[in-house]
Coordinates of N, CA and C in Angstrom, one line a residue:
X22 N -64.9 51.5 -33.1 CA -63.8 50.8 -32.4 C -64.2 50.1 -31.2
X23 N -64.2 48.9 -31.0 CA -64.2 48.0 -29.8 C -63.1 48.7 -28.6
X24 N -63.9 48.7 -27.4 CA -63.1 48.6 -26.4 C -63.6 48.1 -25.4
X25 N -63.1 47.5 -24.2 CA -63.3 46.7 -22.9 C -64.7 47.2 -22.1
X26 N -65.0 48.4 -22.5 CA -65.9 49.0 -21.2 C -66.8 48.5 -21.5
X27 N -67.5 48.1 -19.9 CA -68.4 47.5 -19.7 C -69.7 48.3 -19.5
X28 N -70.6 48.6 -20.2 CA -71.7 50.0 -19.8 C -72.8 49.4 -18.8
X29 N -72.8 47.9 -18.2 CA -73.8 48.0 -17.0 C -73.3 48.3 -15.9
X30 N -72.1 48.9 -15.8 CA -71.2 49.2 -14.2 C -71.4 50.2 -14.3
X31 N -72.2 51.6 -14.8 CA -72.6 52.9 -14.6 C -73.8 53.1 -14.1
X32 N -73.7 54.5 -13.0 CA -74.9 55.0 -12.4 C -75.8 55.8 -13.4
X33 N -75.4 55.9 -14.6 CA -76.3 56.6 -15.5 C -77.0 55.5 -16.4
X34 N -77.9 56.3 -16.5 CA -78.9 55.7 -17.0 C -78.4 54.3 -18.6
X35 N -79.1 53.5 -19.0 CA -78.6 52.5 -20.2 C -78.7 53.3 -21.1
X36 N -80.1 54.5 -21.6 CA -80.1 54.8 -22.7 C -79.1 56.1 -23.2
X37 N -79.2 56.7 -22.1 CA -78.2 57.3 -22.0 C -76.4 57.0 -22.2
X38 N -76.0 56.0 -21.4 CA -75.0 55.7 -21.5 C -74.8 54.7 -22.9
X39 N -75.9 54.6 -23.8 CA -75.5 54.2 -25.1 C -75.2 55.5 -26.0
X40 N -76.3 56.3 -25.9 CA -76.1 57.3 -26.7 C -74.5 57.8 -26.5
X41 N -73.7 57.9 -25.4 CA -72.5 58.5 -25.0 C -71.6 57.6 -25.8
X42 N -71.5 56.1 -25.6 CA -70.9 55.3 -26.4 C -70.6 55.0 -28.1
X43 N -72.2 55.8 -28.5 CA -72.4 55.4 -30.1 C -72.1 56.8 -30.6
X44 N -72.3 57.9 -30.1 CA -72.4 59.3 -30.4 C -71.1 60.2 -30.0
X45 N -70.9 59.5 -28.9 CA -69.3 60.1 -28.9 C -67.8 59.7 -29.4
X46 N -66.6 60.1 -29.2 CA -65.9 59.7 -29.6 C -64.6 59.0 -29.1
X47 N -64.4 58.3 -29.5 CA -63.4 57.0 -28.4 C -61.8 57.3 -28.9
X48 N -61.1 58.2 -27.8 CA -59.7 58.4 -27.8 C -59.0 57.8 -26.6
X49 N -58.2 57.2 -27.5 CA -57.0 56.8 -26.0 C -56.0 57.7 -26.0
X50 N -55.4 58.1 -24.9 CA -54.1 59.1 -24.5 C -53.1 58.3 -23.6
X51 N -52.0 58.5 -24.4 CA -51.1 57.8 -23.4 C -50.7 58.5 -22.3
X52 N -50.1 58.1 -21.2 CA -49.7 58.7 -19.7 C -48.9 60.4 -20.1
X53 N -49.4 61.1 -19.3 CA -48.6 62.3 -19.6 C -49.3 63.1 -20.3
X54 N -49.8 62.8 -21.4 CA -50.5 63.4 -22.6 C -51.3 64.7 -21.9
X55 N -51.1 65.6 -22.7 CA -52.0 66.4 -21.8 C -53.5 67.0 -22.9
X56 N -54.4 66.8 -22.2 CA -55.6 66.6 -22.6 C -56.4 68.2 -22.9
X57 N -56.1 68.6 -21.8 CA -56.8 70.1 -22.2 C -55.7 71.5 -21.6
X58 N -55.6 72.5 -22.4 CA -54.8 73.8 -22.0 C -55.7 74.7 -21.4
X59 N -55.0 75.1 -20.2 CA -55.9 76.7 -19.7 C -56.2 77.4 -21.2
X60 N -57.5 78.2 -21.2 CA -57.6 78.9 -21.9 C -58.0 78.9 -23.1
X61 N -57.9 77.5 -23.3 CA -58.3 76.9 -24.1 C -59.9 76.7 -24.5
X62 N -60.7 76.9 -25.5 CA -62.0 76.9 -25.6 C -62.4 75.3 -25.9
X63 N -63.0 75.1 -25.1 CA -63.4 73.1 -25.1 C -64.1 72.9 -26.1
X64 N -63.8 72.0 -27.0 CA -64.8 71.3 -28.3 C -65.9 70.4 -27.8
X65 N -65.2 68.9 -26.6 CA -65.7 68.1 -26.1 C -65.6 67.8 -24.7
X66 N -66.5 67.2 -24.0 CA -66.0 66.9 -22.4 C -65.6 65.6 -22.4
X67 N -64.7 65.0 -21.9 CA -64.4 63.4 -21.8 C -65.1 63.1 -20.5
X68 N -65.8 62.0 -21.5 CA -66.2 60.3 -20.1 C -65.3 59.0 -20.0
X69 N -64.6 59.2 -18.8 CA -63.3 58.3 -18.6 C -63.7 57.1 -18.9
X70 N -63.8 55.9 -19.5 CA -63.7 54.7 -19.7 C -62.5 53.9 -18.3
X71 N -61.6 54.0 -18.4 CA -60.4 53.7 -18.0 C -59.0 54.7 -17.7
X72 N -57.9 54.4 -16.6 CA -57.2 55.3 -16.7 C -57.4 56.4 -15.6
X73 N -56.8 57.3 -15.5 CA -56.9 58.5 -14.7 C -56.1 59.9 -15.1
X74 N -57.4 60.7 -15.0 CA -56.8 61.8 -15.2 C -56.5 62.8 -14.0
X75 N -55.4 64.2 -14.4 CA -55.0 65.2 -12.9 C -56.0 66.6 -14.2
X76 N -56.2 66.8 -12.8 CA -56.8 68.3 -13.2 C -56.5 69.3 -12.3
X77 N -55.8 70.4 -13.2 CA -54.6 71.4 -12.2 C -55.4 72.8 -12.4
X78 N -55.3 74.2 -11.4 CA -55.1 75.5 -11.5 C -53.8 76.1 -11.0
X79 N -54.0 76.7 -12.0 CA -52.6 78.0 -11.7 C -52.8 79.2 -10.8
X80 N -52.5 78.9 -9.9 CA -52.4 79.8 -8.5 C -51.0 80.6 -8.4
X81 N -51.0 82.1 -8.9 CA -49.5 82.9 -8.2 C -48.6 82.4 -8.9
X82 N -48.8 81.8 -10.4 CA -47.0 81.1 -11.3 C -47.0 79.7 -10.8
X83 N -48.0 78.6 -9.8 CA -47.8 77.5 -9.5 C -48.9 76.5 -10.1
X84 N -48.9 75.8 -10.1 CA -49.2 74.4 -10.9 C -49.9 73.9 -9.2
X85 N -51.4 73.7 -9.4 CA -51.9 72.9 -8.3 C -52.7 72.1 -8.6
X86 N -52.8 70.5 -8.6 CA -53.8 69.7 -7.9 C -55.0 69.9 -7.5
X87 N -55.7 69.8 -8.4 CA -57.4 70.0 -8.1 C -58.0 69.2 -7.9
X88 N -58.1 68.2 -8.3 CA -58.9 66.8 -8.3 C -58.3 65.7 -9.8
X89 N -59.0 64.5 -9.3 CA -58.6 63.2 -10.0 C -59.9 62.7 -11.1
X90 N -59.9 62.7 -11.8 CA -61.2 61.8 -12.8 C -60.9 60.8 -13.2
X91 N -61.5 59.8 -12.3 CA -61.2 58.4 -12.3 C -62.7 57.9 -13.2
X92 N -62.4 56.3 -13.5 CA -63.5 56.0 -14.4 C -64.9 56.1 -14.1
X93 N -65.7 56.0 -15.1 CA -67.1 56.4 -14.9 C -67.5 58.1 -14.6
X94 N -66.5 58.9 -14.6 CA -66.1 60.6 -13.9 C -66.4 61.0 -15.5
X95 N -66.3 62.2 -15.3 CA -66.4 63.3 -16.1 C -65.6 64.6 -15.7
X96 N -65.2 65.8 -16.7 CA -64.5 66.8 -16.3 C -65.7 68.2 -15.8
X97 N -65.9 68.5 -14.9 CA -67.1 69.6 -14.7 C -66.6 70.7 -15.2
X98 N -65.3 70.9 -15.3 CA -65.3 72.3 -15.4 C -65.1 72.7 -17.2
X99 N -64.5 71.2 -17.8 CA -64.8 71.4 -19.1 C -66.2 71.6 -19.6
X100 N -67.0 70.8 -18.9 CA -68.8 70.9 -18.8 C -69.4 72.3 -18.8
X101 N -68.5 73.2 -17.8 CA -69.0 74.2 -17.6 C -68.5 75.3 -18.1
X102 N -67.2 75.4 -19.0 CA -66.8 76.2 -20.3 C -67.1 75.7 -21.4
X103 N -68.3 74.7 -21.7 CA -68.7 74.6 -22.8 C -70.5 75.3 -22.6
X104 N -71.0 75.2 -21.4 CA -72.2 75.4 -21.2 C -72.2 77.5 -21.3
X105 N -70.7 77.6 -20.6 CA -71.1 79.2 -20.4 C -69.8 79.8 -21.3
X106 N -69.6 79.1 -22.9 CA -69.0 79.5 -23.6 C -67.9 80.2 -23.3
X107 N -67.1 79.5 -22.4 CA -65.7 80.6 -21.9 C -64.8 79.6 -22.2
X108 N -63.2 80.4 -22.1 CA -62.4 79.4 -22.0 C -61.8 79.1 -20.7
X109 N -61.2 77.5 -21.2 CA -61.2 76.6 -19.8 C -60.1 77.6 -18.5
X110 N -60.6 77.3 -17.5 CA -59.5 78.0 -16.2 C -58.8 77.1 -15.6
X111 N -58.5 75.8 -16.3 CA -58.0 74.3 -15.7 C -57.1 74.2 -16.8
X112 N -56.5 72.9 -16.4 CA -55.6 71.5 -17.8 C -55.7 70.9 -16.5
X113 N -55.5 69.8 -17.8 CA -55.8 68.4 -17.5 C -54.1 67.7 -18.7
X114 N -53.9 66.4 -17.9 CA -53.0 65.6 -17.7 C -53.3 64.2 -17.9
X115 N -53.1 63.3 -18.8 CA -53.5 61.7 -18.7 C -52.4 61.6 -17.3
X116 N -53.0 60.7 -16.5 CA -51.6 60.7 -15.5 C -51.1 59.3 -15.6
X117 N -52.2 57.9 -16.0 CA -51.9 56.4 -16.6 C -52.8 56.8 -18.2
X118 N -52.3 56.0 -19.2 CA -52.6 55.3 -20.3 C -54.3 55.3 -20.3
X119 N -55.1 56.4 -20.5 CA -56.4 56.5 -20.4 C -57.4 56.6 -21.3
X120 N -58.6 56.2 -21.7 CA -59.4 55.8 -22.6 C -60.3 56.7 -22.3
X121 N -61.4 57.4 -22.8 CA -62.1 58.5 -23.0 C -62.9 58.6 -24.0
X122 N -64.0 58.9 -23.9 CA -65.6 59.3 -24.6 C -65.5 60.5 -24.8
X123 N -65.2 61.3 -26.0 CA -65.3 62.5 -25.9 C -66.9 62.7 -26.3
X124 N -67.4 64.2 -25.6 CA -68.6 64.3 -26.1 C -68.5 65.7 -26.6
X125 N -69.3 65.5 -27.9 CA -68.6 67.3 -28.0 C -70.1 68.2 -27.7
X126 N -69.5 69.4 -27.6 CA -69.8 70.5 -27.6 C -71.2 70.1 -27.7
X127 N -71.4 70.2 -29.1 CA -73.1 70.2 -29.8 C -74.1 69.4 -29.4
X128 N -73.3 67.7 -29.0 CA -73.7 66.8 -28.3 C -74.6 67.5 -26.2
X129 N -73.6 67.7 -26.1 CA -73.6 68.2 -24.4 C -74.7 69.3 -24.9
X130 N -75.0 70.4 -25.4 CA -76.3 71.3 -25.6 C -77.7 70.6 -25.9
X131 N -77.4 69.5 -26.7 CA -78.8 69.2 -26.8 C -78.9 68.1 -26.0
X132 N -77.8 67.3 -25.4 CA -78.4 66.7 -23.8 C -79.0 67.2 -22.8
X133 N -78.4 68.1 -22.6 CA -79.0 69.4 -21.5 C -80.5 69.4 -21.4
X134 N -80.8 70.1 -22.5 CA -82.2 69.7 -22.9 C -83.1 68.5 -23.3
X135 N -83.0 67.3 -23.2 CA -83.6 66.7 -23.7 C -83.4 65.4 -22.8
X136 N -82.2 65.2 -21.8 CA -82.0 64.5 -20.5 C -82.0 65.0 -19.4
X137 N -82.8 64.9 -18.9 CA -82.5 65.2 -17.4 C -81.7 64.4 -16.7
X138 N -81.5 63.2 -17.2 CA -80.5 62.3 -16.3 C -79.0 62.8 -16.6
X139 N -78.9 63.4 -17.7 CA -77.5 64.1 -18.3 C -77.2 65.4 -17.3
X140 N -78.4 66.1 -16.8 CA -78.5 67.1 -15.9 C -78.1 66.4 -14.7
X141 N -78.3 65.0 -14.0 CA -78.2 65.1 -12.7 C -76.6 64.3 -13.0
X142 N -76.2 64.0 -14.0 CA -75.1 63.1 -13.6 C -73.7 64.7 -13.6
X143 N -74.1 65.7 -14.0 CA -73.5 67.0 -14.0 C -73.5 67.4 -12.7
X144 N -74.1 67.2 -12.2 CA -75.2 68.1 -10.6 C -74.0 67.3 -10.1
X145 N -74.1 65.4 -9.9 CA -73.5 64.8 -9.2 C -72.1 65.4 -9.3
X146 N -71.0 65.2 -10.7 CA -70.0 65.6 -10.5 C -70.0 66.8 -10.2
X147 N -70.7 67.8 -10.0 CA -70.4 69.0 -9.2 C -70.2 68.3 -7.7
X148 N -71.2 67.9 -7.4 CA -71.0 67.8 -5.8 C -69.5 66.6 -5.6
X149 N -69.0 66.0 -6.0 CA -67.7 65.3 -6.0 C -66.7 66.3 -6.2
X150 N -66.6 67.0 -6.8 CA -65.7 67.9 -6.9 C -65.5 68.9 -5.7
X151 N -66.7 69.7 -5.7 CA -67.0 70.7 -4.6 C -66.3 70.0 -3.7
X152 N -66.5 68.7 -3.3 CA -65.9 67.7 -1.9 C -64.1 67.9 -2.0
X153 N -64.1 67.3 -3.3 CA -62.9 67.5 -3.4 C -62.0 68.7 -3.4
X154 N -62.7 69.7 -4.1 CA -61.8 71.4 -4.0 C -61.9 71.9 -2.0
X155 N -62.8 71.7 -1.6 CA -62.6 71.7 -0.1 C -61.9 71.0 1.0
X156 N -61.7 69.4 0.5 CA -60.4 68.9 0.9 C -59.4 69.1 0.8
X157 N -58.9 70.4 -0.6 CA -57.8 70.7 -1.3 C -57.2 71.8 -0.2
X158 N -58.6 72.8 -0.5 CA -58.2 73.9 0.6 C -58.1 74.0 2.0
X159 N -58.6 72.6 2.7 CA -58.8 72.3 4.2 C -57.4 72.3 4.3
X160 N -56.4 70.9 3.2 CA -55.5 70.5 3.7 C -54.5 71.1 3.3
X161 N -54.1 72.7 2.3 CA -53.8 74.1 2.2 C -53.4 74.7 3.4
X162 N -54.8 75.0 4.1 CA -54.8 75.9 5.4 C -54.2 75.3 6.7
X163 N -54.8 73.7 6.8 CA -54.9 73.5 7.9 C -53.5 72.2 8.1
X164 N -53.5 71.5 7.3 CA -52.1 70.3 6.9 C -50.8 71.2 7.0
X165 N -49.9 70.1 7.7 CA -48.4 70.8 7.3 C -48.4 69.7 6.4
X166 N -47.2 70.3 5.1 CA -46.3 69.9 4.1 C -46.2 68.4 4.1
X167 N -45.5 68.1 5.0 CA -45.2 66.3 5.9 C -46.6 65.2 5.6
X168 N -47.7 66.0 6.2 CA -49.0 65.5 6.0 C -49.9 65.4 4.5
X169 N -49.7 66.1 3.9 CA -50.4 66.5 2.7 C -49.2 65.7 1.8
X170 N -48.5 65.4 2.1 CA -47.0 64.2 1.4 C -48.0 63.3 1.1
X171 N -47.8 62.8 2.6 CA -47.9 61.1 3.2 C -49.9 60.8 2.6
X172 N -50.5 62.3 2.7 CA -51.9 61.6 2.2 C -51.8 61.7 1.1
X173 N -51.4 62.4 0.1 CA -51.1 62.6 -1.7 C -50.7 61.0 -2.0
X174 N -49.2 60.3 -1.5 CA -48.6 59.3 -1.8 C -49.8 58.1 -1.6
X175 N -50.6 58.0 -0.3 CA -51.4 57.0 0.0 C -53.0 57.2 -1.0
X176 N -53.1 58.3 -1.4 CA -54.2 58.1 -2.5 C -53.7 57.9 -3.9
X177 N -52.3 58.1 -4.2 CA -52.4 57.7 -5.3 C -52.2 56.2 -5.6
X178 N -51.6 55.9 -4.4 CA -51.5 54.1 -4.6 C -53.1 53.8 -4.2
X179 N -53.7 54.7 -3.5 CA -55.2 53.6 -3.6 C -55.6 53.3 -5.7
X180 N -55.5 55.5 -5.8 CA -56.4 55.3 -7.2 C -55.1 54.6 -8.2
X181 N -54.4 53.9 -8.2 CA -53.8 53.7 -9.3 C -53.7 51.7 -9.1
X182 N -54.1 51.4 -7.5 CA -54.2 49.7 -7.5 C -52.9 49.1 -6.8
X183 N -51.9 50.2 -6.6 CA -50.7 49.5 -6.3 C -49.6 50.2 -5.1
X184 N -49.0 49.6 -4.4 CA -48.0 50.4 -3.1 C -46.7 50.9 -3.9
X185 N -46.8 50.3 -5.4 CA -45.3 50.5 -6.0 C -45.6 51.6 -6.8
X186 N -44.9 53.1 -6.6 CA -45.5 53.9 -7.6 C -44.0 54.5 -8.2
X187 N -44.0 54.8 -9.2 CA -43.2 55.5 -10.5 C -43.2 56.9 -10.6
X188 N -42.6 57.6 -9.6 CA -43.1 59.2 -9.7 C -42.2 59.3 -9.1
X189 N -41.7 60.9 -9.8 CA -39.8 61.6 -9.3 C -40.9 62.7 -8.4
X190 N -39.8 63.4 -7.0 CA -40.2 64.2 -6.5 C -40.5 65.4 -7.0
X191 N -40.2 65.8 -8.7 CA -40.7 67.3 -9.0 C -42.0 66.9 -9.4
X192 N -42.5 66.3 -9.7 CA -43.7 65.5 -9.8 C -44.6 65.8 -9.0
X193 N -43.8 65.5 -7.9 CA -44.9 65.6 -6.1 C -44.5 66.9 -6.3
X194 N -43.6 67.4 -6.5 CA -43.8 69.3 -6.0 C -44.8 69.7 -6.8
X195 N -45.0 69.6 -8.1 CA -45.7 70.2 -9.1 C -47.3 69.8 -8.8
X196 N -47.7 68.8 -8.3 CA -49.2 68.9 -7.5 C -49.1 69.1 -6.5
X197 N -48.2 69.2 -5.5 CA -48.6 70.2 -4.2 C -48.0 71.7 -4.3
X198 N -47.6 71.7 -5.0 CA -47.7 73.5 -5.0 C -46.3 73.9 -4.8
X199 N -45.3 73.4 -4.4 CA -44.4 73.1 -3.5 C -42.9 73.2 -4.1
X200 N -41.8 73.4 -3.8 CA -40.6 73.3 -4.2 C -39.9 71.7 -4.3
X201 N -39.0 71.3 -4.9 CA -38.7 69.9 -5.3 C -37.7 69.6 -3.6
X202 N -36.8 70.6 -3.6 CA -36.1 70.5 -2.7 C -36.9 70.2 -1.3
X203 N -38.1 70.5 -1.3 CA -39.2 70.7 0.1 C -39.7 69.1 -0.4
X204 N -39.7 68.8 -1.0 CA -40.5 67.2 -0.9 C -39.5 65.7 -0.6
X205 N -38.0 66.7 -1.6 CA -37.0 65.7 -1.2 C -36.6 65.5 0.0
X206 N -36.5 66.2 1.0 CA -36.2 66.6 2.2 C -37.8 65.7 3.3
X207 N -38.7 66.2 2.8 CA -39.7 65.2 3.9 C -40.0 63.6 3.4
X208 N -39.8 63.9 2.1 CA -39.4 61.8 1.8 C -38.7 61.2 2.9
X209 N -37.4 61.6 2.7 CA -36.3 61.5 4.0 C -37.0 61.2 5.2
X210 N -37.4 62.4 5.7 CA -38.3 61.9 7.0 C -39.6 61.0 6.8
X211 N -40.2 60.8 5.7 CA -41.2 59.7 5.5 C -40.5 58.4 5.4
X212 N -39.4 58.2 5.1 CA -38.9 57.0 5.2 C -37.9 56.6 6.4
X213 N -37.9 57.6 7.2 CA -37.1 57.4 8.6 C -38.1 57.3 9.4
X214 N -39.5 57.4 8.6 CA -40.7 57.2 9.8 C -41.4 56.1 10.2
X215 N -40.8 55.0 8.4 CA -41.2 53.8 8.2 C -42.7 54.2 7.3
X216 N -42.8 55.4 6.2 CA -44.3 55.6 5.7 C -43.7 54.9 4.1
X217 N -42.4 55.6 3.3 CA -42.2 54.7 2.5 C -40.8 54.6 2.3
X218 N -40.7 53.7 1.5 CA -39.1 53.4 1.0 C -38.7 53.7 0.0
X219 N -37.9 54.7 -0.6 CA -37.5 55.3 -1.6 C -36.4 54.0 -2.5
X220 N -36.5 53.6 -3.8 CA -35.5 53.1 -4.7 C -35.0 54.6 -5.8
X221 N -34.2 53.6 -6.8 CA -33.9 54.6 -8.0 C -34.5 54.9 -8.5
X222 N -34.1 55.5 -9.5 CA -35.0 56.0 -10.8 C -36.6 56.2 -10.3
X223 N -36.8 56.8 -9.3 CA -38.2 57.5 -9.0 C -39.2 56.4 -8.8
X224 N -38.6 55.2 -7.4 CA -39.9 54.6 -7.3 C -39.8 54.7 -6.0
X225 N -40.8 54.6 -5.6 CA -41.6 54.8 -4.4 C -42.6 53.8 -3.9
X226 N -41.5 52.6 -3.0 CA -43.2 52.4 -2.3 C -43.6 52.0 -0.8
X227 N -45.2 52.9 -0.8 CA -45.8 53.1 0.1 C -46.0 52.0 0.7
X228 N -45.6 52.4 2.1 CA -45.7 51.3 3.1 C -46.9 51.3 4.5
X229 N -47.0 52.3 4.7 CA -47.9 52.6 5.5 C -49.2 52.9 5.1
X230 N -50.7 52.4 6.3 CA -51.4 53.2 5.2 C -51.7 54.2 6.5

């Protein structure tokens, strides 16, 4: 199947990044779609082409926000319940209309061995992540509610290209951890602050950066 991706805008390697293209397999998922279940035993890891994915843990009965896999990304922790045969402790979420390289299982074992560049592009998304699971829990311990709003709203208009975003507040509660009533309530004060301007039907847009 033809698709748009361009394979010289990658930090991995060309022969590599063909083998991923010809050997893997090309699924698109519409927004929403949800891509992987906790618990679930991974077949394949996806390499984002396009689109964006959410990748959540279940903390105490709640639904949390762990990081984003934007294009050229990969999922680590899928990576890492296929390498140490467990089932996954994540899901994943298309969050836009997203295109994806699945690689399966059999593929990722005999990469391991036989690329090293498949080894460091792993290594890398570990260390992206790691960054990102410690920003999670900085802004956990140390952010009030208000704050962790206003930066959630302003990265998703970075990662998605636009100030106009499409998202109801159970939405926002369900990636910050949070109650719907508790997000509806500090919108209010984000938009009395001048950060954004609430319309109908769940749009949102960000005004401040």
């Amino acid at each position: 199947m033809e698709h748009p991706y361009d394979p010289g805008t990658s930090a991995i390697p060309s022969f590599l990044r063909r083998d991923i293209l010809e050997k893997g397999i090309l699924r698109a998922f519409p927004a929403q779609t949800e891509i992987l279940r906790e618990g679930q035993y991974v077949k394949a890891v996806p390499f984002v082409l396009s689109g964006l994915i959410k990748v959540y843990g279940k903390f105490e009965e709640r639904d949390l926000l762990l990081y984003y896999i934007q294009p050229e990304e990969s999922c680590i922790m899928s990576f890492t319940a296929i390498v140490e045969n467990m089932p996954s402790q994540v899901f994943a979420v298309a969050e836009t209309a997203t295109d994806a390289i699945l690689i399966p299982n059999s593929l990722v074992e005999d990469w391991i061995g036989r690329y090293p560049a498949f080894n460091r592009f792993y290594f890398h998304q570990y260390h992206q992540r790691y960054e990102d699971l410690l920003g999670t829990i900085q802004n956990l311990l140390f952010s009030s509610m208000d704050r962790r709003l206003k930066a959630y709203l302003q990265e998703m208009a970075r990662l998605k290209n636009t100030r106009r975003l499409h998202i109801h507040h159970r939405e926002i509660a369900e990636d910050l951890g949070t109650a719907r009533e508790v997000i509806s309530r500090l919108m209010k004060k984000l938009e009395q602050e001048g950060v954004v301007r609430q319309a109908e039907q769940g749009w949102i847009q960000v005004l401040e950066e």
